[in-house]
Every structure is written in C-alpha cells, then in structure tokens.
Amino acid sequence: MAYRALTEEEAKDYALQVKNLFPSNAQLTSREIGDGNLNLVFHIQDQHSGKSIIFKQALPYARVVGESWPLSIDRARIEARALQLQHELCPDHIPAVYHYDAELALTIMEDLSDHIILRKGLIEARTYPYFARHIGLFTARTLFYQSDFFLDPHTKKARVSEFINPDLCKITEDLVFTDPYCDAERNSFNPYITEHVHKLWQDEEIKGHVAQLKHKFLTSTESLIHGDLHTGSIFVTAESTKVIDPEFAYYGPIGFDLGAVFANLVLNFAAQHVRIQDAAERTAYQSYLLNTIQQTWEVFEQEFTRLCVTESKEPSLQQAAYIAHFVQQIKQDALGYAGCKMIRRVVGLAHVADLETIADPEARAVAEQLALFLGRSLIVQRSAWSSTPTFTEHIVATYQRWEEQQHESTTRIRAVE
Ligand code: SR1
Ligand code: MG
C-alpha cells in the first residue's frame, strides 16, 4: 500500500489483515492517542478478548509544528531496526515488535498500557526502586555491544551507514545545541525568565562548551545511541522498565543517552522545588532523584567496564587504563549533554510537562531559573564534577548556592522597597 497517513478506521482494517494479530471475529476499537511531537499513535483493542496493540506511524512532517516542517519517514525504519537490535540485547526492556510496514512507515508493537510514562510518575513524585539498575544495564549493554569494543570493523561501519539519520539528527543539532543560545525563531520561554535567557545568549563561556559538545555529537560514531532517551521515552511499573521511541537513533557519542536520563531527572528535581510544598517531603524526593542518577551511573560504569574487560573483541581496546579513561570521558560527556538537554527544555521548542504543568507562571519561572542554573553548571563544570565518584554532591552544592543567591536577591529587593 502506498504511503498515506492512516485514519482510525483504516488502522483497524489493517490490523485485521495482519496474520496472527487478532482472530478474524475480533471486534476492534481504534483510537489515535499520539501526544508526542512527531507521529501518529493508535491504540487498537479487541473488545472480545481485551487484547490490545499499538500502531506507530511516522508522518512526513513534525506533528508539533505541522506540514511546514517536512521530515523523512525513514525514521520509522530506523526505529523498527533499533528496536529489533535493542530487543536482542535487552529483551526485558524493549517492547515486542509484531510487524513493520516500510511503505506505510508503520510499526505494530506491544501495548504497554499496564505501565505509565516515567515522566508522569516522577511528576506525581512516585519512586521506582529498580529503575536505576534497569536503565544502567540497558545503556551499558546496548551501547557496549554496538560499539567498536564488540563489533568487528566491517559490521560496525555497515551499522553506521544503516543508521544515517540526518533529519532527526538535525532536529537535535538545532534544538539542543544551537537555538537555545541565540534569539532563534523557534524558541519559546516564560516571559518571567526573559532576563535570564538574554544573559544566556550573551554567555560566551557556555557557548564555547556547547560548541565542544555539539562538535562531538556531529562527528563521533562511538555506538548506536537511542538519541532521545528522556523520561517520556520510558515506560515503568514498580518492577519493570521499558524503553520506547528510538527514532532518533544513530551512531553518536555514548554519553548522550545517559545525559538524557540525567537531564530529565534533574529537570524533575528543579520542578519539585516548587511542586512539593512540604520541605521534608521535597528534600526526600529530591534525594531520591539524585540517588537514582548516582546509581544509574554506578550500574552503567560497572557493567560497561565488565563488558569491556570480558567481552571485548578488539584487543587494542582491552587495556585497563584505556578503559578507565574512556569510561571517565563518557561520564564527562553525559554531564555536559545533560546540561544542554535541560537548557533546551526551558528556552527552546518542545518543553517538558514537569515544568509546563506548574500553572502559575511566576512559580514556574523559579523552577525554570533553577533548571538553567543547574544546566549551566553541568556543562561548564563537567570536567571537574566527573572526576569525583559522588558527582551528585556537586548538584546539591550548586542547588544550595542558587538558594542562597535567591535569598540574597529577595533580601535586596525588600531592602529597597
Ligand atoms: C520537533 S521534535 C521536538 C523534540 O521532540 C522529540 O522528543 C525530541 O526530543 C525533539 O527534540
Ligand atoms: Mg519520541
């Protein structure tokens, strides 16, 4: 069937034609439930058996903006293939793919309705005791087994070519690394933080650091990265973690995926500064978020290092001092990318619900200022912070410094009133 965007009715008819999906007497309902920035997502359910599945179809443009922003539907191929490879490596953390239609840019996959989106859980200040371990192992394994540490050089280069993903990379290049640092048309931000945003646009120090991080994003082919591993791309229950949406996958810097996880936990940390009223409750939840970051890193570091030592197929890379140096560099990159990904969610196109659902714009501005402050420190201090084992202590110290500054400026305002 030639490409066209499906309607709910057409999605239902299509589902009935795919072998072994539903019995022929199935009574299907179909609802388009996509609330992301790019694609159509249909929830299709058999009213007899209760069985349900998800259809994800790429649109030839960015849904969040409309047809004026054309986008290659090749991202559906990239996503289906990345899901297949990641499923082979981490079956517990990837939804099952039942069917892929290249013409329609359509993937049919497991419905994860018994899970919730991690971002939603974090906004509700819920805790997930296994998440750090799961995501630490997921990142270590998917990133190790698709890197030069493990793949033979011909397979690695073929994979780099298979995952050339220019349209989606360009979105990241522009929205994460360029737009937030200048007066770009696509930017949008809370008017209450205008002064802070203007200061950012004039901040030559941060721009120098962001240039380094962007250059690495443009040129590095360390491993097949997920490319958009924010908390809206992760489904959870108390015991389970599932990663979805690898349409931004390409061969890039390993630290980028960990950076996305860290960024979205720290964004939630900043949002909770105003969301949770009770001080003790707030401190406890913010500590949980930082422990999750620390534990994610520790699990990643241990597993990635173990794999480098025991599973590496490339003898030249199996040198203990080099492995330690490489892992240290991943940590530094992760902290820098985390900062970039925080700042773009405050200043650029496509914000996050953690902050956006704070209804009062003045209160939201406080959390956004904190996110900018922490984001800047992560970028500029990434080298110093990454050399300490408990790097999250730096986040706590920076938070305290920011609170003191807030207090001082409030006192100054009161003094002149
Ligand atoms: C135009 S797409 C905006 C953002 O949505 C995706 O989830 C990516 O994060 C992208 O940058
Ligand atoms: Mg996505």
PDB file of C-alpha atoms and ligand atoms in Angstrom, residues 37-38 62 64 69 171 175 228 230 248 344-345 349-350, ligand 1:
ATOM      1  CA  ASN A  37       5.899  15.801  18.791  1.00  0.00           C
ATOM      2  CA  LEU A  38       6.189  13.726  15.627  1.00  0.00           C
ATOM      3  CA  ALA A  62       6.851  17.211  12.501  1.00  0.00           C
ATOM      4  CA  VAL A  64       4.206  19.584  16.734  1.00  0.00           C
ATOM      5  CA  TRP A  69       8.349  21.253   8.791  1.00  0.00           C
ATOM      6  CA  ILE A 171      16.460  18.406  14.946  1.00  0.00           C
ATOM      7  CA  LEU A 175      17.007  22.390  19.060  1.00  0.00           C
ATOM      8  CA  ASP A 228      16.162  10.745  22.665  1.00  0.00           C
ATOM      9  CA  HIS A 230      14.147  11.330  28.029  1.00  0.00           C
ATOM     10  CA  PHE A 248      16.496   9.464  16.795  1.00  0.00           C
ATOM     11  CA  ARG A 344      16.749  23.389  25.662  1.00  0.00           C
ATOM     12  CA  ARG A 345      13.616  22.281  27.587  1.00  0.00           C
ATOM     13  CA  LEU A 349      10.984  24.437  21.220  1.00  0.00           C
ATOM     14  CA  ALA A 350       9.343  21.432  22.986  1.00  0.00           C
TER      15      ALA A 350
HETATM   16  C1  SR1 B   1      10.331  18.730  16.600  1.00  0.00           C
HETATM   17  S1  SR1 B   1      10.648  17.436  17.662  1.00  0.00           S
HETATM   18  C2  SR1 B   1      10.968  18.097  19.213  1.00  0.00           C
HETATM   19  C3  SR1 B   1      11.535  17.133  20.182  1.00  0.00           C
HETATM   20  O1  SR1 B   1      10.681  16.035  20.370  1.00  0.00           O
HETATM   21  C4  SR1 B   1      11.429  14.831  20.455  1.00  0.00           C
HETATM   22  O2  SR1 B   1      11.038  14.042  21.517  1.00  0.00           O
HETATM   23  C5  SR1 B   1      12.870  15.256  20.560  1.00  0.00           C
HETATM   24  O3  SR1 B   1      13.289  15.455  21.896  1.00  0.00           O
HETATM   25  C6  SR1 B   1      12.856  16.510  19.794  1.00  0.00           C
HETATM   26  O4  SR1 B   1      13.954  17.343  20.051  1.00  0.00           O
END
